[in-house]
């Protein structure tokens, strides 16, 4: 994943997460269920949780909230890429 694209990806992803919350939750659940390594599964679950809840993220698309989500996505990508390569 190229980190310089994270901001643009976050700007596109945040509205989709708000519009399709149920679909997003199902997708996360399916990804977690497929993970065989319990440690990776736990870390991945925490990373997904933090993606949508860290930095007092709210359900608005205003500029401050988009900036918070961009930061959350960069952290998420950094964390996940670090431990997913261990597999």
XYZ file of C-alpha atoms in Angstrom:
87
model
C 0.000 0.000 0.000
C 1.325 3.409 -0.912
C 0.891 5.710 2.073
C 0.709 8.834 -0.095
C -2.636 7.548 -1.381
C -4.076 7.041 2.110
C -5.602 10.536 2.296
C -7.467 10.143 -0.978
C -8.548 6.640 -0.025
C -9.812 7.910 3.333
C -11.823 10.666 1.660
C -13.554 8.077 -0.527
C -13.919 5.433 2.186
C -15.424 7.510 4.993
C -18.728 8.336 3.227
C -19.043 4.702 2.160
C -18.579 3.538 5.739
C -21.349 5.869 6.880
C -23.722 4.822 4.099
C -23.002 1.107 4.304
C -22.271 0.491 7.981
C -23.913 -2.920 8.041
C -22.027 -4.070 4.956
C -18.753 -2.803 6.447
C -19.383 -4.707 9.690
C -20.134 -7.907 7.757
C -16.956 -7.496 5.718
C -14.842 -7.000 8.839
C -16.508 -10.012 10.465
C -15.798 -12.187 7.411
C -12.157 -11.099 7.273
C -11.706 -11.845 10.959
C -13.385 -15.244 10.665
C -10.978 -16.256 7.903
C -7.908 -15.419 9.971
C -6.429 -18.585 11.452
C -3.759 -17.032 13.686
C -5.414 -15.929 16.977
C -2.812 -13.228 17.627
C -3.190 -11.735 14.164
C -6.970 -12.027 14.437
C -6.974 -10.102 17.714
C -4.650 -7.396 16.419
C -6.655 -7.080 13.222
C -9.915 -6.744 15.177
C -8.388 -3.996 17.309
C -7.049 -2.205 14.212
C -10.506 -2.257 12.586
C -12.085 -1.022 15.805
C -9.600 1.841 16.083
C -10.105 2.760 12.439
C -13.671 3.825 13.116
C -13.479 4.900 16.759
C -10.111 6.572 17.462
C -9.657 10.344 17.679
C -13.286 10.923 18.677
C -14.419 10.174 15.150
C -18.048 11.173 14.621
C -20.558 10.366 11.910
C -20.129 13.614 9.999
C -18.290 14.455 6.816
C -17.000 17.828 7.954
C -13.362 18.709 7.445
C -12.156 18.012 11.013
C -13.760 14.576 10.968
C -12.290 13.738 7.556
C -8.862 14.711 8.888
C -9.351 12.443 11.905
C -10.312 9.555 9.638
C -7.286 10.166 7.402
C -5.065 9.875 10.459
C -6.902 6.740 11.602
C -6.488 5.146 8.180
C -2.751 5.904 8.067
C -2.324 4.332 11.508
C -4.468 1.357 10.467
C -2.427 0.770 7.307
C 0.842 1.055 9.198
C -0.236 -1.379 11.898
C -1.838 -3.922 9.613
C 0.982 -3.943 7.090
C 3.408 -4.544 9.945
C 1.817 -7.697 11.313
C 0.164 -9.079 8.198
C 3.583 -9.585 6.602
C 4.488 -11.945 9.446
C 1.991 -14.556 8.212
